[in-house]
Each structure stands twice: as C-alpha cells, then as structure tokens.
Coordinates of C-alpha atoms in Angstrom, one line a residue:
M1 CA -1.4 29.7 28.7
I2 CA -2.4 26.2 29.7
E3 CA -5.7 26.1 31.6
S4 CA -5.1 24.9 35.1
S5 CA -6.8 24.5 38.4
V6 CA -3.5 24.4 40.1
L7 CA -1.0 26.7 38.3
G8 CA -2.0 29.8 40.2
R9 CA -1.9 27.9 43.6
R10 CA 1.4 26.2 43.1
G11 CA 3.2 28.2 40.5
F12 CA 3.5 25.0 38.5
L13 CA 5.0 26.4 35.3
G14 CA 7.7 23.9 34.4
L15 CA 5.6 22.1 31.8
G16 CA 8.1 20.9 29.3
L17 CA 11.3 19.0 28.4
G18 CA 13.9 21.3 27.0
A19 CA 14.3 21.0 23.2
A20 CA 18.0 20.4 23.7
A21 CA 17.4 17.6 26.1
I22 CA 15.0 15.9 23.7
A23 CA 17.5 16.3 20.8
A24 CA 20.2 14.8 23.0
A25 CA 18.1 11.8 24.1
G26 CA 18.1 9.8 20.9
C27 CA 20.4 8.0 18.6
G28 CA 19.8 6.2 15.3
T29 CA 17.1 7.2 12.8
S30 CA 13.5 8.3 13.5
P31 CA 10.6 8.6 11.0
G32 CA 10.8 12.4 11.2
G33 CA 14.5 12.5 10.3
G34 CA 17.5 13.1 12.5
A35 CA 18.3 11.3 15.7
G36 CA 16.1 8.6 17.1
P37 CA 16.4 5.7 19.5
E38 CA 17.7 2.3 18.6
K39 CA 15.0 -0.3 17.7
K40 CA 13.8 -2.4 20.7
T41 CA 12.2 -5.8 20.8
P42 CA 8.4 -5.9 21.1
F43 CA 7.0 -5.9 24.6
T44 CA 5.8 -9.0 26.3
P45 CA 2.0 -8.6 26.6
P46 CA 0.9 -7.7 30.1
A47 CA -1.0 -10.5 31.8
Y48 CA -4.7 -10.1 31.5
T49 CA -7.3 -10.6 34.2
E50 CA -11.0 -10.1 33.6
T51 CA -12.8 -7.1 35.3
P52 CA -14.6 -8.4 38.4
R53 CA -18.2 -9.6 37.6
L54 CA -20.6 -8.6 40.3
D55 CA -24.2 -9.7 40.7
G56 CA -26.3 -8.4 37.9
A57 CA -23.5 -7.9 35.4
I58 CA -24.5 -7.8 31.8
V59 CA -21.5 -9.0 29.7
S60 CA -21.4 -8.7 25.9
K61 CA -19.9 -11.4 23.8
E62 CA -18.2 -8.7 21.8
A63 CA -14.8 -7.4 23.1
G64 CA -14.8 -3.7 23.9
V65 CA -18.5 -3.4 24.7
P66 CA -18.6 -2.2 28.3
I67 CA -20.0 -4.3 31.1
G68 CA -23.4 -3.0 32.1
Y69 CA -25.4 -2.9 35.4
E70 CA -29.0 -1.8 36.0
T71 CA -28.2 -0.8 39.5
L72 CA -25.3 -0.4 42.0
P73 CA -24.6 -3.5 44.2
A74 CA -25.5 -3.5 47.8
K75 CA -22.0 -4.7 48.8
L76 CA -18.9 -3.0 47.4
I77 CA -15.6 -4.8 46.9
K78 CA -12.2 -3.4 47.9
T79 CA -9.3 -3.5 45.4
V80 CA -6.7 -1.2 47.1
D81 CA -5.8 -2.0 50.7
T82 CA -3.6 1.1 51.5
P83 CA -3.3 4.6 50.1
P84 CA -0.9 4.4 47.1
G85 CA 1.0 7.6 47.6
T86 CA 3.7 8.9 49.9
G87 CA 2.2 12.4 50.5
A88 CA 4.3 14.0 47.8
P89 CA 2.9 16.2 45.0
M90 CA 1.9 14.5 41.8
T91 CA 1.5 16.6 38.6
H92 CA -0.7 15.6 35.7
V93 CA -1.6 17.2 32.4
H94 CA -4.7 16.0 30.6
V95 CA -7.0 17.0 27.7
T96 CA -10.3 18.6 28.7
W97 CA -13.6 19.7 27.2
S98 CA -14.8 21.5 30.3
S99 CA -13.9 24.5 32.5
P100 CA -11.2 24.2 35.2
V101 CA -12.5 22.7 38.5
P102 CA -13.0 24.9 41.7
P103 CA -9.8 25.3 43.7
L104 CA -8.8 22.8 46.4
D105 CA -10.1 24.9 49.3
K106 CA -13.6 25.0 47.7
N107 CA -13.6 21.4 46.4
P108 CA -14.5 18.5 48.7
W109 CA -14.1 15.9 46.0
W110 CA -10.5 17.0 45.3
R111 CA -9.6 17.0 49.0
G112 CA -11.1 13.6 49.3
L113 CA -9.1 12.3 46.4
N114 CA -5.9 13.6 48.0
E115 CA -6.7 11.9 51.2
R116 CA -7.4 8.5 49.6
L117 CA -4.4 8.7 47.3
N118 CA -2.2 10.2 50.0
V119 CA -0.8 12.6 47.3
D120 CA -1.0 16.3 46.6
F121 CA -2.7 15.8 43.3
Q122 CA -2.1 18.7 40.9
M123 CA -3.8 18.6 37.5
S124 CA -3.4 21.0 34.6
T125 CA -5.7 20.8 31.6
I126 CA -5.3 21.5 27.9
P127 CA -8.4 22.3 25.9
Y128 CA -8.9 19.6 23.2
A129 CA -8.8 22.1 20.3
E130 CA -5.4 23.5 21.5
Y131 CA -3.7 20.2 22.3
E132 CA -1.1 20.1 19.5
A133 CA 0.2 23.6 20.1
K134 CA 0.2 23.3 23.9
F135 CA 1.9 19.9 23.7
A136 CA 4.8 21.6 21.8
T137 CA 5.0 24.1 24.6
L138 CA 5.2 21.3 27.1
L139 CA 8.2 19.8 25.3
A140 CA 10.0 23.2 25.0
G141 CA 9.6 24.6 28.4
G142 CA 11.6 22.7 31.0
D143 CA 10.9 19.7 33.2
L144 CA 7.9 17.6 32.2
P145 CA 5.1 17.0 34.8
D146 CA 4.9 13.5 36.2
V147 CA 2.1 12.4 33.9
V148 CA 1.0 13.6 30.5
Q149 CA -1.9 12.4 28.4
L150 CA -0.5 11.6 24.9
M151 CA -2.8 11.5 21.9
N152 CA -2.2 9.4 18.8
L153 CA -0.1 12.1 17.1
A154 CA 3.3 12.0 15.4
A155 CA 4.6 14.6 17.8
C156 CA 3.7 12.4 20.8
A157 CA 5.2 9.3 19.3
K158 CA 8.4 11.2 18.4
A159 CA 8.7 12.5 21.9
C160 CA 8.5 8.9 23.2
R161 CA 11.1 7.7 20.7
Q162 CA 13.4 10.5 21.7
G163 CA 13.3 9.7 25.4
A164 CA 10.9 12.2 26.9
F165 CA 8.6 9.5 28.4
A166 CA 9.4 6.3 30.2
D167 CA 9.3 2.9 28.3
L168 CA 7.1 0.9 30.7
S169 CA 7.3 -2.4 28.7
D170 CA 9.6 -4.2 31.1
V171 CA 7.8 -3.0 34.2
L172 CA 4.3 -3.8 33.0
G173 CA 5.0 -6.7 30.6
G174 CA 4.0 -10.3 31.5
D175 CA 3.3 -10.8 35.2
G176 CA 4.8 -7.4 36.1
I177 CA 1.3 -5.9 35.7
L178 CA 0.0 -8.0 38.5
E179 CA 1.7 -5.7 41.0
Y180 CA -1.1 -3.3 39.8
K181 CA -4.0 -5.7 39.6
N182 CA -6.6 -3.1 38.3
L183 CA -4.3 -2.3 35.4
S184 CA -4.3 -6.0 34.4
N185 CA -8.0 -5.6 33.5
I186 CA -6.8 -3.7 30.4
R187 CA -7.4 -6.0 27.3
P188 CA -4.4 -7.1 25.2
D189 CA -5.7 -5.4 22.1
Q190 CA -5.7 -2.1 24.0
W191 CA -2.1 -2.5 24.9
K192 CA -1.2 -3.4 21.3
A193 CA -3.2 -0.6 19.8
S194 CA -1.7 2.1 22.1
A195 CA 1.9 0.8 21.8
I196 CA 4.6 2.8 20.0
D197 CA 7.0 0.8 17.9
G198 CA 5.9 -2.2 19.8
R199 CA 6.7 -0.7 23.2
I200 CA 4.5 0.4 26.1
Y201 CA 4.8 4.1 26.8
G202 CA 1.7 4.6 28.9
V203 CA -1.6 3.3 30.3
P204 CA -4.4 3.3 27.7
I205 CA -7.5 5.5 28.3
D206 CA -10.4 3.1 28.0
I207 CA -13.2 3.8 25.4
P208 CA -15.9 1.5 23.9
A209 CA -15.2 -0.4 20.7
V210 CA -18.2 1.5 19.1
Q211 CA -18.9 4.9 20.6
T212 CA -21.8 6.1 18.5
Q213 CA -25.5 5.1 18.4
Y214 CA -28.2 6.4 16.1
R215 CA -31.7 7.4 16.8
L216 CA -34.7 7.7 14.4
R217 CA -38.0 9.6 14.9
R218 CA -40.2 6.6 14.3
D219 CA -43.2 8.6 15.5
W220 CA -42.7 11.0 12.6
A221 CA -42.1 8.1 10.2
E222 CA -45.4 6.4 11.3
K223 CA -47.3 9.6 10.9
L224 CA -46.0 9.8 7.3
G225 CA -47.1 6.3 6.5
F226 CA -43.8 4.4 7.1
A227 CA -44.9 1.6 9.4
E228 CA -41.7 -0.4 9.0
D229 CA -38.0 0.5 9.4
P230 CA -36.2 1.3 6.1
K231 CA -34.5 -1.9 4.8
N232 CA -31.9 -0.2 2.5
A233 CA -30.4 3.1 1.6
E234 CA -33.1 4.0 -0.9
E235 CA -35.9 3.5 1.7
L236 CA -34.0 5.5 4.3
A237 CA -33.6 8.4 1.9
E238 CA -37.4 8.3 1.2
V239 CA -38.2 8.4 4.9
L240 CA -35.9 11.3 5.6
A241 CA -37.1 13.3 2.6
A242 CA -40.7 12.8 3.7
M243 CA -39.8 14.1 7.2
S244 CA -38.5 17.3 5.7
K245 CA -41.6 17.8 3.5
G246 CA -44.4 16.2 5.3
N247 CA -44.8 18.4 8.4
P248 CA -44.8 15.6 11.0
Q249 CA -44.4 18.1 13.8
P250 CA -47.1 20.7 13.4
G251 CA -46.0 24.2 14.4
R252 CA -42.3 23.4 13.9
K253 CA -40.1 23.1 10.8
V254 CA -38.2 19.9 10.9
F255 CA -35.8 18.0 8.7
G256 CA -34.8 14.4 8.0
G257 CA -31.1 15.1 8.6
G258 CA -28.9 18.0 9.7
G259 CA -25.5 18.8 8.4
Y260 CA -23.1 16.8 6.2
S261 CA -19.5 16.1 6.8
F262 CA -17.4 12.8 6.7
T263 CA -18.1 12.2 10.4
S264 CA -21.6 13.8 10.8
T265 CA -24.7 11.7 11.3
I266 CA -25.5 11.7 7.6
G267 CA -21.9 11.2 6.5
S268 CA -21.3 8.3 9.0
V269 CA -24.6 6.6 8.1
A270 CA -23.9 6.8 4.4
N271 CA -20.4 5.4 5.0
A272 CA -21.8 2.6 7.1
M273 CA -24.5 1.6 4.6
F274 CA -22.1 1.5 1.7
R275 CA -19.3 -0.2 3.7
V276 CA -16.8 2.6 3.3
P277 CA -13.5 1.6 5.1
N278 CA -12.6 3.0 8.5
T279 CA -10.1 5.5 7.0
W280 CA -7.9 2.9 5.3
R281 CA -8.3 -0.5 3.7
L282 CA -5.3 -2.9 3.7
E283 CA -5.1 -5.1 0.5
G284 CA -2.0 -7.2 0.8
E285 CA 0.7 -4.7 1.7
K286 CA -1.1 -1.8 -0.1
L287 CA -3.2 0.8 1.7
I288 CA -6.3 2.2 0.0
H289 CA -7.8 5.3 1.5
A290 CA -11.6 5.5 2.1
Y291 CA -11.7 8.4 -0.4
E292 CA -10.3 6.2 -3.1
T293 CA -12.9 3.4 -2.9
P294 CA -16.1 3.0 -5.1
E295 CA -18.0 2.6 -1.8
Y296 CA -17.2 6.2 -0.9
E297 CA -18.3 7.5 -4.3
Q298 CA -21.6 5.6 -3.7
A299 CA -22.0 7.1 -0.2
V300 CA -21.4 10.6 -1.5
A301 CA -23.8 10.2 -4.4
W302 CA -26.5 8.9 -1.9
A303 CA -26.0 12.0 0.3
A304 CA -26.1 14.3 -2.7
N305 CA -29.4 12.7 -3.9
L306 CA -30.8 13.0 -0.4
F307 CA -30.0 16.8 -0.3
K308 CA -31.5 17.2 -3.7
A309 CA -34.7 15.5 -2.5
G310 CA -34.9 17.9 0.4
G311 CA -34.0 15.4 3.1
L312 CA -31.3 17.5 4.7
H313 CA -31.3 20.9 6.4
P314 CA -30.8 23.7 3.8
D315 CA -27.8 25.0 5.8
T316 CA -26.2 21.6 5.8
L317 CA -22.7 22.8 5.0
A318 CA -22.6 25.3 7.9
I319 CA -24.2 22.8 10.3
G320 CA -21.8 20.0 9.2
A321 CA -18.9 22.2 10.1
N322 CA -20.3 23.2 13.5
S323 CA -20.9 20.2 15.8
A324 CA -22.5 22.4 18.5
K325 CA -25.2 23.5 16.0
D326 CA -25.7 19.9 14.9
L327 CA -26.3 18.9 18.5
E328 CA -28.7 21.8 19.0
L329 CA -30.9 20.4 16.2
I330 CA -31.1 17.1 18.2
T331 CA -31.9 18.7 21.6
T332 CA -34.5 21.0 20.0
G333 CA -36.2 18.2 18.2
Q334 CA -35.6 19.4 14.6
V335 CA -34.1 16.3 13.0
G336 CA -35.4 12.8 12.3
L337 CA -32.1 11.0 12.2
C338 CA -29.3 11.8 14.6
S339 CA -26.4 10.3 16.6
I340 CA -24.3 10.8 19.7
S341 CA -22.2 8.7 22.0
A342 CA -24.0 5.7 23.4
Q343 CA -24.0 6.7 27.1
N344 CA -25.3 10.2 26.4
W345 CA -28.6 8.7 25.2
Y346 CA -29.0 7.0 28.6
F347 CA -27.1 8.8 31.3
P348 CA -29.3 11.3 33.1
N349 CA -27.6 14.5 32.2
A350 CA -28.3 17.9 30.7
Y351 CA -28.0 16.5 27.2
S352 CA -30.4 13.6 27.6
E353 CA -32.9 15.7 29.5
A354 CA -32.9 18.3 26.7
V355 CA -33.6 15.5 24.2
K356 CA -36.6 14.2 26.3
A357 CA -37.9 17.8 26.7
S358 CA -37.8 18.3 22.9
G359 CA -40.7 15.9 22.5
G360 CA -39.0 12.5 22.6
G361 CA -39.9 10.1 19.9
L362 CA -36.3 9.2 19.1
S363 CA -35.6 5.4 19.3
A364 CA -32.6 3.2 18.6
F365 CA -31.9 2.6 15.0
I366 CA -29.2 0.6 13.3
P367 CA -28.7 1.7 9.6
P368 CA -29.2 -1.0 7.0
G369 CA -26.8 -2.2 4.4
H370 CA -27.2 -0.2 1.2
D371 CA -29.1 -2.8 -0.7
G372 CA -30.6 -4.8 2.1
S373 CA -28.5 -7.9 1.5
V374 CA -25.2 -6.8 3.1
E375 CA -24.3 -5.8 6.6
P376 CA -23.4 -2.2 7.2
L377 CA -19.8 -1.5 8.2
F378 CA -19.3 0.6 11.3
V379 CA -16.2 2.3 12.7
R380 CA -14.4 0.3 15.5
S381 CA -12.2 2.3 17.8
S382 CA -8.8 1.2 19.0
G383 CA -10.2 0.9 22.5
S384 CA -7.8 3.6 23.6
Y385 CA -8.2 7.4 23.5
G386 CA -4.5 8.1 24.0
I387 CA -2.3 7.0 26.9
N388 CA -1.2 8.3 30.3
A389 CA 2.6 8.6 29.9
I390 CA 5.1 9.1 32.7
S391 CA 8.1 11.5 32.4
A392 CA 11.3 9.5 31.7
K393 CA 13.2 11.7 34.2
V394 CA 10.7 11.0 37.0
A395 CA 10.7 7.3 36.1
E396 CA 14.5 7.0 36.8
D397 CA 13.5 6.9 40.4
K398 CA 12.1 3.4 40.6
E399 CA 10.2 4.0 43.9
R400 CA 8.6 7.1 42.4
L401 CA 7.7 5.2 39.3
A402 CA 6.0 2.5 41.4
E403 CA 4.1 5.1 43.4
I404 CA 2.7 6.7 40.2
L405 CA 1.7 3.3 38.9
R406 CA 0.0 2.5 42.2
V407 CA -2.0 5.8 41.8
F408 CA -2.9 4.7 38.3
N409 CA -4.1 1.4 39.8
Y410 CA -6.3 3.1 42.3
R411 CA -7.8 5.4 39.7
R412 CA -8.6 2.4 37.4
A413 CA -10.6 0.6 40.1
P414 CA -13.5 -1.4 38.6
F415 CA -17.2 -0.8 38.9
G416 CA -18.6 -1.8 42.2
S417 CA -15.4 -1.2 44.2
E418 CA -15.1 1.2 47.1
E419 CA -12.5 3.1 45.1
W420 CA -14.7 3.4 42.1
Y421 CA -17.6 4.5 44.3
F422 CA -15.6 7.4 45.7
L423 CA -14.4 8.4 42.2
K424 CA -18.0 8.4 40.9
Y425 CA -19.9 10.0 43.9
G426 CA -17.4 11.5 46.3
A427 CA -17.6 11.0 50.0
P428 CA -20.9 10.5 51.9
G429 CA -22.3 13.8 53.1
D430 CA -20.4 15.9 50.6
Y431 CA -22.7 15.2 47.6
Y432 CA -25.1 12.5 48.6
E433 CA -26.8 10.9 51.5
P434 CA -25.3 7.6 52.7
R435 CA -27.2 4.5 51.6
P436 CA -28.7 2.4 54.3
A437 CA -26.6 -0.6 55.0
G438 CA -27.3 -3.6 52.6
T439 CA -29.3 -1.6 50.1
D440 CA -28.5 -1.3 46.4
G441 CA -29.2 1.5 43.9
E442 CA -27.6 4.9 43.4
P443 CA -27.3 7.2 46.4
A444 CA -29.6 10.1 46.9
M445 CA -27.8 13.2 45.8
I446 CA -28.0 16.3 48.0
K447 CA -30.0 19.2 46.5
D448 CA -27.9 21.6 44.4
S449 CA -24.9 19.2 44.5
T450 CA -21.8 20.5 42.8
L451 CA -20.3 17.0 42.2
E452 CA -20.0 17.2 38.4
T453 CA -18.3 20.6 38.6
D454 CA -16.0 19.7 41.4
R455 CA -14.9 16.4 40.0
G456 CA -14.6 17.7 36.4
A457 CA -11.4 16.8 34.6
L458 CA -9.8 15.6 37.9
N459 CA -11.4 12.2 37.3
Y460 CA -10.6 11.9 33.6
G461 CA -8.2 9.5 32.0
L462 CA -8.0 6.2 33.9
G463 CA -11.4 5.0 34.9
P464 CA -12.6 1.8 33.1
Q465 CA -15.7 1.9 31.0
A466 CA -18.8 0.5 32.8
W467 CA -22.3 1.5 32.1
I468 CA -24.9 1.8 34.9
F469 CA -28.2 3.3 33.9
E470 CA -31.8 2.3 33.2
G471 CA -32.0 0.7 29.8
V472 CA -28.4 -0.6 29.9
D473 CA -29.5 -3.9 28.5
E474 CA -30.8 -2.3 25.3
C475 CA -27.7 -0.1 25.1
I476 CA -25.4 -3.1 25.2
K477 CA -27.5 -5.1 22.6
I478 CA -27.3 -2.2 20.2
N479 CA -23.5 -1.7 20.7
E480 CA -23.0 -5.5 20.4
Q481 CA -24.8 -5.6 17.0
M482 CA -22.7 -2.6 15.7
A483 CA -19.5 -4.0 17.1
A484 CA -20.1 -7.3 15.3
T485 CA -20.0 -5.5 11.9
A486 CA -17.3 -2.9 12.8
E487 CA -13.7 -2.9 11.6
P488 CA -10.7 -1.1 13.0
D489 CA -8.5 1.2 11.0
P490 CA -5.5 -1.1 10.0
T491 CA -3.2 1.8 10.7
Q492 CA -4.4 2.5 14.3
G493 CA -1.5 3.2 16.6
L494 CA 0.7 4.3 13.7
T495 CA 1.6 7.9 12.8
S496 CA 2.6 9.8 9.7
E497 CA 4.4 13.1 10.1
T498 CA 3.0 14.2 6.7
N499 CA -0.5 13.6 8.0
E500 CA 0.1 15.6 11.1
R501 CA 1.5 18.5 9.0
R502 CA -1.0 18.3 6.1
A503 CA -4.2 17.1 7.8
P504 CA -5.9 20.5 8.2
Q505 CA -5.2 21.4 4.5
L506 CA -6.4 18.0 3.3
K507 CA -9.6 18.3 5.4
L508 CA -10.3 21.7 3.9
L509 CA -9.7 20.2 0.4
Q510 CA -12.2 17.4 1.2
E511 CA -14.8 19.9 2.4
D512 CA -14.3 22.2 -0.6
F513 CA -14.9 19.3 -3.0
V514 CA -17.0 16.6 -1.4
N515 CA -19.3 18.7 0.9
R516 CA -20.0 21.0 -2.0
I517 CA -20.8 18.0 -4.3
V518 CA -23.4 16.9 -1.7
V519 CA -25.2 20.3 -1.8
G520 CA -25.0 20.5 -5.6
D521 CA -22.4 23.2 -5.9
R522 CA -20.1 20.8 -7.7
P523 CA -20.8 17.9 -10.0
M524 CA -20.1 14.3 -9.0
T525 CA -17.4 14.3 -11.7
D526 CA -15.3 16.6 -9.4
L527 CA -14.7 13.7 -7.1
K528 CA -12.0 12.5 -9.5
E529 CA -10.3 15.9 -9.4
F530 CA -10.5 15.9 -5.6
L531 CA -8.7 12.5 -5.5
N532 CA -5.9 13.8 -7.8
Q533 CA -5.4 16.9 -5.6
W534 CA -5.6 14.8 -2.4
R535 CA -2.9 12.4 -3.6
S536 CA -0.6 15.1 -4.9
Q537 CA -1.0 17.4 -1.8
G538 CA 0.0 14.7 0.7
G539 CA -2.2 11.7 0.4
D540 CA 0.3 9.6 -1.4
Q541 CA 3.1 10.5 1.0
I542 CA 0.9 9.7 4.0
R543 CA 0.2 6.3 2.4
T544 CA 3.9 5.6 1.9
E545 CA 4.8 6.5 5.5
L546 CA 2.0 4.4 6.9
E547 CA 2.9 1.4 4.7
T548 CA 6.5 1.7 5.9
A549 CA 5.3 1.8 9.5
L550 CA 3.1 -1.2 8.9
K551 CA 6.0 -3.2 7.6
E552 CA 8.2 -2.3 10.6
Q553 CA 5.4 -3.0 13.1
P554 CA 6.2 -5.9 15.4
A555 CA 3.9 -9.0 14.9

C-alpha cells in the first residue's frame, strides 16, 4: 500500500491510469515496442528570468550553484497576490524518505498551506526504495491523481509518451511561462535535461549542480605529521593509511575511510581523482561506459592498494552496501575522509549536530587530481531530480490546468518572499515567535516545535534551492570549485528499457567483481572478465539504446 497522510481521511484510492487506457492512448512506435505517440517538434524554451536578488545575496559564477544568504532579510517581497486555488481538492503523489506527516486536524502547517493556496491539498507519498513498483501500481489502478512526481525511469518516460501525463510544452514554452513568474526562474538547462523526447511533461525539481562535499580530519593528519593537504592520489592514500594505523584519536579505533562502492566516499573520490566519466563518455557518436575506461581501472587499483595498506575499514564491503552504516561512521567520528550533501554540513539539524558532537575536526577538502597536474573530474547533476507531472485527463480542463500551475507557482516562490517564508517556517505563533518589525535573521522557534515533522513531505518537490546558514560563503566557494571541474552524464534525460530491466543484476555483477577486487578477494585481472560479462548481460544493449536515443534527441 502507498504510504499516505490522506488516504485514510479521504479514501483516496484511485491512484492509477488503467492499463487499457494507456494502451489505447498511443499510436506509432515507442522505444519499448508496440504503440507510441507520433513524434512532436521540440518545445520552445520557456522564457527565463533570474531569481530575485535580495540584499546580501551571494551569487556564484557557476550555473547551478544555489544563491546563498547569511541571514534572512528584514523586508520580505511578495510574489503571489491572491490565493491560486479555487477551494477544490488537489491530489499529489511524491517520493519520500520520511514518515507520513500528522493528519490535518493535528497539523497547523498543513492547515496554513490549505488556507494560503485555497485548496484542499492531499498528498500521498511513495518511499524512495519502492518507487518503481508503486509507480506501476499507480498506472494500473484507475484515475491518476492530479500531480505525480516522475523519476528519470523508462517506465515514467513511456507513460508520458503513451498519454498518461499532460504535454505542457505549448502552455509553458516561450512567454507562456510568464503567467507563472516564479516558474520562469527555472534555468533553460533544467528544462532541457528534464524534457522527454524534446517535450515538457512537468516542472523540474531543483537540485544543485554538485550535491556532495568532502571533509577531511585535518586534526588527525597534523597529529600524524602531515602538515599540508595531499597533492595527489598517492599522498592521499598515505594520509588515510596513517590514520588507520597511527591512533590519532586515543581511546577510539578509527580509519582513514569507510566502505567502498562506486558511489561511496572512497569510490567517488577515486573516480574524481582519476577523472572517471560521469557514467558515460561520448566520443563522436559512440558511448563509452565509465567501467570501460582506463581511468576506472586506475581508480579501482588505487582503492585496492589503499585497502591493502590498511587505509579502509576492514568491513568495507558490508559498509559500502549500507549507506546508513557509512553515515554512522561519520557521525561517530570513526573516519578521516567522508562526504555528504553540501547543505547537511551546514544546516543545523540532527545530522550536523551529531558530527559536531563526535569531536569535530572535519574540514572542507577538495580531492586532488591523481598526479597533481590535472584537475579532478566531479559528477555534475542534471539540475533536476525528476519532474512534477500533471495528469493528462485533468489537464483537459484548461481552467483546472491553470489552477494547478498557479499552485506550482506559489510553491516555487523564491527565497526572501512571503510565500517562501511560510513554506519554510509556517505561520507566526504556530512554530516561531514573530520577528520585531524591520529586523533581519531567522525567527525564534518555539520550544519543542514540531515544524519539521508537520511540514515533512508536504513541502517537497517544488521549492527552489537557496542556501541560508552560517558559513554559506564557504559552502558556495567549495561548490563553485567543484562545479567548474564537473561534467554531466551525456545521456541525462534519456532512458533505456534494458537498463531499467537489468540495472539491479548489473549492479550486483559490478559489486561481485569490482568490490571484491578492492578487498583482495579477486585479482585485478578479473576486471577484464567483469567487462565481458557486463557487456554480454546488457551493457552493450543499453549502449545501443542510448546511442539511438541520442541521435533522435532534438538539438
């Protein structure tokens, strides 16, 4: 069953578009075989207007690095003059990583949202780990809710092609977006990256260009005689091995690094130092997977040598497969090199407080190039974590479609606006004490405030990225440096049905070969056998499908 804070209250069980309706919606050919819609011309890019810059704004020169502020402004701007809704119910389904929010009668934030939107806002949530299976249930069960968060999956793209969700290209393209001014703050690259077959099927969910930052225990390094930061991969390995062996934290066993996987701290640092491509590299019209590059072989060999030298936790395989355990090593102060999303290092929350309580000592660190003469290569996101799509059936009513887009516009209000302020803090007296007129800074939260719990997933999905915390200037500078040497996946926004079908098996194959090479259970020569099996078990077919999609992609 889909987790929901409203299913029980409203009996909202019609979460799907009947399979027969989907099959009947298309004509032509789709990548998955069978019926599919006729090809359409690419969308006209929506007009772009910059997010309002308020006093104190710290703006990066790199696109995709969020605007930062040290403090809230004393005077808020207003971006929405009247409530956008008509009083009718509005149903949403979104991904969540948290528990359902308290019900409406026990939730002041939700009631305040309904009042400001003038809608009966009804959200249901799908746990991230269950998204693919639950999305299939949505499509098979009846009428779709008004809004559904779509991930970058072949099944989601196929549902759009077959008519389940509204094509918004003509409504939002060009100056059409200016009807919804806050949506015009979305960058052109985000619209392009989130488009499907060159058409707009939803509003992008904003994420930073580079989401991860690294931290190094420089206090440990200095105790062990390393006064300067490592300048290449060899020096970094030496520092991490020394941390595991040198007892820099008396009374506690610590390690240079934790677990290894392709995306763990150690895996991503190795990939960055040796300039491993962001999933794929495009050479002419040919795609080369990261696994197939000499850079990846060098990164794996570095990690294997690091483990052999004692620089990683002895249970590195189990930890690399368990992100919660990996995070626990950080919050308990057991590792010398670690990573997490940029804002989690700075925002005052349970995670950042646990890191501080563990003894501190972690400071910002940008991994070097492998030989000290080249820049590292980081992963650049598409700028979009999926889209908010609108049911095609609902969108047939143009007034209803406009109402939903007006709600989107309110919920994407920029930092420093009255609308953003409510979405962030709720109403005065519910969770915080009102600020004296004309003063800046965050409001004083009421003791034992339940804001985070009440707001929960209700506020997820449309808010623009803006960073406001102490140290934001440092955060932006780090992200800016990483973004300057980051590259996007050339296949972002494209889907492969073989990849969706075979990804779990190919991931297990990679773990069985590569992760075991790192801990010495397999020789480096097994990397060649891994590549042979990866190609024959789906890798080559995935490549073919993505190369075809690239050729068909509108310019």
